[in-house]
Amino acid sequence: MTIKTKNYLKSTWQLWVMLTPAIIYIFIFNYVPMYGIQLAFREYSFASGITGGKWVGLKYFKQYFSSAMFGTTLINTFRIAAISIVVGFPAPIILAMVLNQIKNQMWKKTVQTTVYIPYFISVVVMVSMLNIMLSNGSGVISNFLKYLHLVPQKMNLLGDPKAFVPVYVISGVWQSVGWNSIIYLAALSAVDPELYDAAKVDGASKWQTIVHVDFPALLPTIVILLILNMGGILNVGFDKIYLMQNSLNLGVSQVISTYVYNVGVRSAQFSFGSAVGLFNTLVNFVFLILTNSISKRLSGSGLM
């Protein structure tokens, strides 16, 4: 160990001690399970265990790529993930910039508390609320939308394939927009107040202040979070989609994560399920690298 390294550890050992529990946690729950990746390349049997099965290479990947569910699950996953990002990613940014313009602190805190509350509702309760409020015939929201002629009178919002994605995305935005805006509000709090004073002296409107002061301050944070979101583009929430699934909307709601559960756990095809899950992870990794590279070229900032 060099003198430079010793001096560095001597001056920062407190930080490393604080970081140690997180390192141990990530190692145990993120790196150790990687040992089971080999299951995707072996013919698993209960008697042989994870490492005792016959090595079959890419057999299960080819099985998935040639199956009828490959195109369906991939398209459904991409559709839901893409619409969720397009609609859900800008929402907290807009909310944060709007909240930042509110000068009355009492009103600002009230609005913040109101939009934060839905985040603490569990997914099971959220889906139960959707089932009650969107039920055909007695649902409050369903009847209100039909009264305004925004949806057809005979449309079942819980079973119609055309309604599944909008219901999933809009309810997700409502639940998470407030919580996701916190990091953007934190970034805006670091903006020098003199910039706002200068904009006011120059006669800038609130819209011009948002465009020329707030948005540039948020841009580095936006880029980093966009890269992280793109890195998990296929990680569509399993629990919510699984709870919202029914025989009527299964054609558009069967995504990779629910398919892995159905074939890997419920049907006990552990090797096949592992292969599908590994494919999902690899696609996410490719999107992460591509988005990061594009970001560095266009804006000069990225994760690495």
XYZ file of C-alpha atoms in Angstrom:
304
model
C 0.000 0.000 0.000
C 1.447 3.353 -1.084
C 1.821 6.350 1.196
C -0.734 8.227 -0.904
C -3.307 5.448 -0.376
C -2.581 5.347 3.371
C -3.082 9.092 3.668
C -6.309 8.878 1.678
C -7.722 6.111 3.909
C -6.578 7.952 7.020
C -8.463 11.090 6.014
C -11.620 9.334 4.781
C -11.950 6.239 6.988
C -15.120 7.600 8.627
C -16.835 7.759 5.227
C -15.793 4.199 4.410
C -17.133 2.975 7.747
C -20.494 4.605 6.981
C -20.435 3.088 3.491
C -19.574 -0.436 4.643
C -23.169 -1.571 5.488
C -24.335 -0.496 2.019
C -21.424 -2.327 0.380
C -22.207 -5.497 2.340
C -25.906 -5.246 1.483
C -25.253 -4.790 -2.254
C -22.723 -7.628 -2.272
C -25.080 -10.084 -0.556
C -28.286 -9.236 -2.413
C -26.963 -8.108 -5.814
C -23.688 -9.900 -6.501
C -24.038 -13.228 -4.679
C -27.299 -14.094 -6.550
C -25.372 -13.758 -9.829
C -24.027 -17.219 -9.059
C -27.441 -18.526 -10.108
C -27.144 -17.055 -13.626
C -25.654 -20.369 -14.758
C -29.130 -21.855 -14.288
C -30.069 -20.260 -17.621
C -27.472 -22.463 -19.323
C -28.188 -25.719 -17.480
C -31.009 -28.224 -17.533
C -32.199 -27.825 -13.965
C -33.421 -30.727 -11.851
C -34.296 -30.785 -8.174
C -31.988 -33.744 -7.580
C -28.905 -32.149 -9.179
C -29.349 -28.604 -7.889
C -28.206 -25.398 -9.597
C -24.725 -26.560 -10.597
C -25.416 -30.248 -11.178
C -27.655 -30.003 -14.195
C -26.543 -30.819 -17.725
C -24.945 -27.889 -19.579
C -27.193 -27.025 -22.543
C -25.752 -23.661 -23.601
C -28.204 -21.343 -25.339
C -31.012 -23.910 -25.589
C -33.488 -21.981 -23.449
C -32.691 -18.647 -25.100
C -33.433 -20.189 -28.513
C -36.606 -21.703 -27.061
C -37.793 -18.281 -25.937
C -36.822 -16.520 -29.183
C -38.705 -19.122 -31.246
C -41.782 -19.186 -29.013
C -45.025 -17.380 -29.822
C -44.736 -15.378 -26.599
C -41.409 -13.753 -27.513
C -42.892 -11.088 -29.774
C -45.946 -10.582 -27.576
C -44.056 -10.103 -24.305
C -41.340 -7.954 -25.885
C -43.804 -5.634 -27.651
C -46.049 -5.345 -24.594
C -43.094 -4.589 -22.326
C -41.625 -1.983 -24.673
C -45.024 -0.351 -25.218
C -45.804 -0.012 -21.514
C -42.250 1.061 -20.625
C -41.977 3.604 -23.446
C -45.343 5.222 -22.724
C -44.538 5.265 -18.995
C -41.284 7.124 -19.679
C -42.772 9.533 -22.238
C -45.693 10.441 -19.961
C -44.265 9.789 -16.513
C -40.710 11.117 -16.789
C -41.539 14.790 -17.602
C -44.394 14.939 -15.047
C -42.271 15.353 -11.869
C -40.015 17.839 -13.669
C -42.994 20.010 -14.575
C -44.453 19.652 -11.075
C -41.158 20.641 -9.457
C -40.825 23.761 -11.600
C -44.431 24.749 -10.877
C -44.000 24.215 -7.128
C -40.800 26.239 -7.226
C -42.755 29.223 -8.542
C -45.224 29.195 -5.632
C -44.231 31.935 -3.214
C -46.820 31.289 -0.494
C -45.030 28.729 1.697
C -48.193 27.510 3.410
C -49.901 26.804 0.089
C -46.707 25.267 -1.297
C -46.367 22.830 1.634
C -50.039 21.898 1.362
C -49.693 21.064 -2.332
C -46.471 19.130 -1.719
C -48.039 17.042 1.033
C -51.077 16.343 -1.117
C -49.062 15.066 -4.081
C -46.676 13.047 -1.871
C -49.412 11.028 -0.110
C -50.304 8.661 -3.023
C -46.725 7.340 -3.088
C -47.242 5.700 0.307
C -50.232 3.706 -0.880
C -49.214 0.077 -1.415
C -49.560 -1.442 -4.860
C -52.184 -3.915 -3.622
C -54.317 -1.104 -2.205
C -53.785 0.949 -5.375
C -55.054 -1.846 -7.617
C -57.972 -2.442 -5.242
C -58.879 1.249 -5.555
C -58.704 0.956 -9.348
C -60.990 -2.069 -9.271
C -63.531 -0.137 -7.201
C -63.386 3.200 -9.006
C -63.167 1.792 -12.551
C -65.584 -1.101 -12.218
C -68.144 -1.278 -14.979
C -71.494 0.039 -13.737
C -70.643 1.216 -10.210
C -67.189 2.775 -10.578
C -67.131 6.494 -9.761
C -64.384 7.432 -12.212
C -65.701 5.061 -14.866
C -69.188 6.582 -14.707
C -67.789 10.123 -14.658
C -65.717 9.527 -17.808
C -68.730 7.984 -19.525
C -70.903 10.907 -18.458
C -68.437 13.286 -20.134
C -68.360 10.979 -23.185
C -64.598 10.581 -22.862
C -64.955 6.796 -23.078
C -67.628 4.656 -24.774
C -70.643 3.776 -22.635
C -70.075 0.040 -22.915
C -66.333 0.166 -22.327
C -64.941 -1.873 -19.432
C -61.866 0.040 -18.271
C -60.586 -2.966 -16.311
C -61.008 -5.500 -19.086
C -60.744 -3.636 -22.375
C -57.247 -4.176 -23.890
C -57.242 -0.591 -25.207
C -57.719 0.798 -21.691
C -55.058 -1.257 -19.889
C -51.992 0.818 -20.783
C -53.630 4.248 -20.163
C -54.991 3.068 -16.798
C -51.607 1.616 -15.815
C -49.618 4.695 -16.861
C -51.971 7.385 -15.532
C -52.401 5.673 -12.159
C -48.634 5.251 -11.962
C -48.024 8.930 -12.664
C -50.622 9.936 -10.065
C -48.986 7.714 -7.471
C -45.333 8.634 -8.051
C -45.214 12.140 -9.524
C -45.058 13.894 -6.158
C -42.343 11.694 -4.705
C -40.230 11.786 -7.878
C -40.364 15.585 -7.888
C -38.419 15.765 -4.603
C -35.024 15.301 -6.246
C -35.802 18.065 -8.764
C -36.958 20.403 -5.995
C -33.667 19.685 -4.213
C -31.763 20.620 -7.372
C -33.780 23.837 -7.720
C -33.066 24.764 -4.102
C -29.375 24.998 -5.031
C -30.016 27.704 -7.646
C -28.481 31.042 -6.716
C -31.341 33.434 -5.699
C -29.489 36.229 -7.489
C -30.353 34.553 -10.802
C -34.063 34.956 -10.033
C -33.489 38.571 -8.980
C -31.587 39.271 -12.191
C -34.357 37.671 -14.260
C -36.948 39.774 -12.450
C -34.961 42.972 -13.023
C -34.691 42.086 -16.725
C -38.477 41.798 -16.871
C -38.600 38.043 -17.384
C -41.991 36.394 -16.987
C -42.462 33.246 -14.906
C -42.368 31.157 -18.060
C -39.098 32.787 -19.168
C -37.649 32.253 -15.673
C -38.530 28.554 -15.843
C -37.000 28.179 -19.315
C -33.803 30.176 -18.754
C -33.095 29.589 -15.044
C -34.895 26.530 -13.701
C -34.543 24.166 -16.655
C -30.759 24.670 -17.147
C -30.288 24.052 -13.414
C -32.257 20.792 -13.665
C -30.644 19.544 -16.871
C -27.760 17.531 -15.282
C -30.212 15.832 -12.899
C -32.637 15.159 -15.754
C -29.894 13.531 -17.822
C -28.743 11.225 -15.009
C -32.274 10.121 -14.116
C -33.165 9.596 -17.790
C -30.156 7.312 -18.186
C -31.179 5.340 -15.100
C -34.755 5.069 -16.376
C -33.599 3.863 -19.781
C -31.345 1.321 -18.066
C -34.452 -0.316 -16.627
C -36.743 0.113 -19.618
C -37.842 -3.533 -19.572
C -38.230 -3.675 -15.798
C -41.929 -2.896 -15.932
C -43.391 -3.267 -12.444
C -44.333 -6.917 -12.006
C -46.582 -6.575 -8.969
C -48.945 -3.933 -10.332
C -49.271 -5.483 -13.789
C -49.797 -8.951 -12.330
C -52.554 -7.662 -10.042
C -54.225 -5.798 -12.908
C -54.142 -8.786 -15.249
C -57.300 -10.680 -16.128
C -58.456 -12.968 -18.911
C -59.777 -10.003 -20.936
C -56.602 -7.877 -21.039
C -53.981 -10.662 -20.965
C -53.076 -10.057 -24.604
C -51.643 -6.594 -23.806
C -50.676 -7.088 -20.151
C -48.451 -10.148 -20.476
C -44.959 -8.658 -20.107
C -41.562 -10.299 -19.663
C -41.621 -10.157 -15.858
C -45.063 -11.771 -15.556
C -44.109 -14.340 -18.204
C -40.985 -15.262 -16.220
C -43.151 -15.751 -13.138
C -45.698 -17.876 -14.983
C -43.227 -20.185 -16.718
C -40.378 -20.048 -14.234
C -42.201 -20.279 -10.907
C -45.758 -21.461 -11.495
C -44.782 -23.989 -14.180
C -41.475 -24.884 -12.461
C -39.433 -24.274 -15.642
C -36.632 -22.649 -13.680
C -33.967 -22.809 -16.381
C -36.261 -21.353 -19.034
C -37.435 -18.616 -16.666
C -33.814 -17.759 -15.781
C -32.917 -17.476 -19.466
C -35.818 -15.099 -20.140
C -34.922 -13.032 -17.074
C -31.260 -12.856 -18.120
C -32.272 -11.717 -21.611
C -34.350 -8.968 -19.989
C -31.351 -7.840 -17.940
C -29.025 -7.817 -20.947
C -31.416 -5.638 -22.960
C -31.625 -3.187 -20.034
C -27.822 -3.101 -19.847
C -27.533 -2.349 -23.575
C -30.053 0.501 -23.274
C -28.128 1.887 -20.289
C -24.825 1.933 -22.206
C -26.382 3.415 -25.355
C -28.269 6.138 -23.486
C -25.168 7.020 -21.471
C -23.036 7.235 -24.641
C -25.575 9.410 -26.447
C -25.889 11.657 -23.395
C -22.132 12.161 -23.139
C -21.905 13.068 -26.806
C -24.830 15.499 -26.775
C -24.580 17.088 -23.323
C -21.149 16.089 -22.060
C -22.548 14.479 -18.901
C -23.338 10.889 -17.997
C -22.958 8.163 -15.411
C -19.451 7.102 -16.438
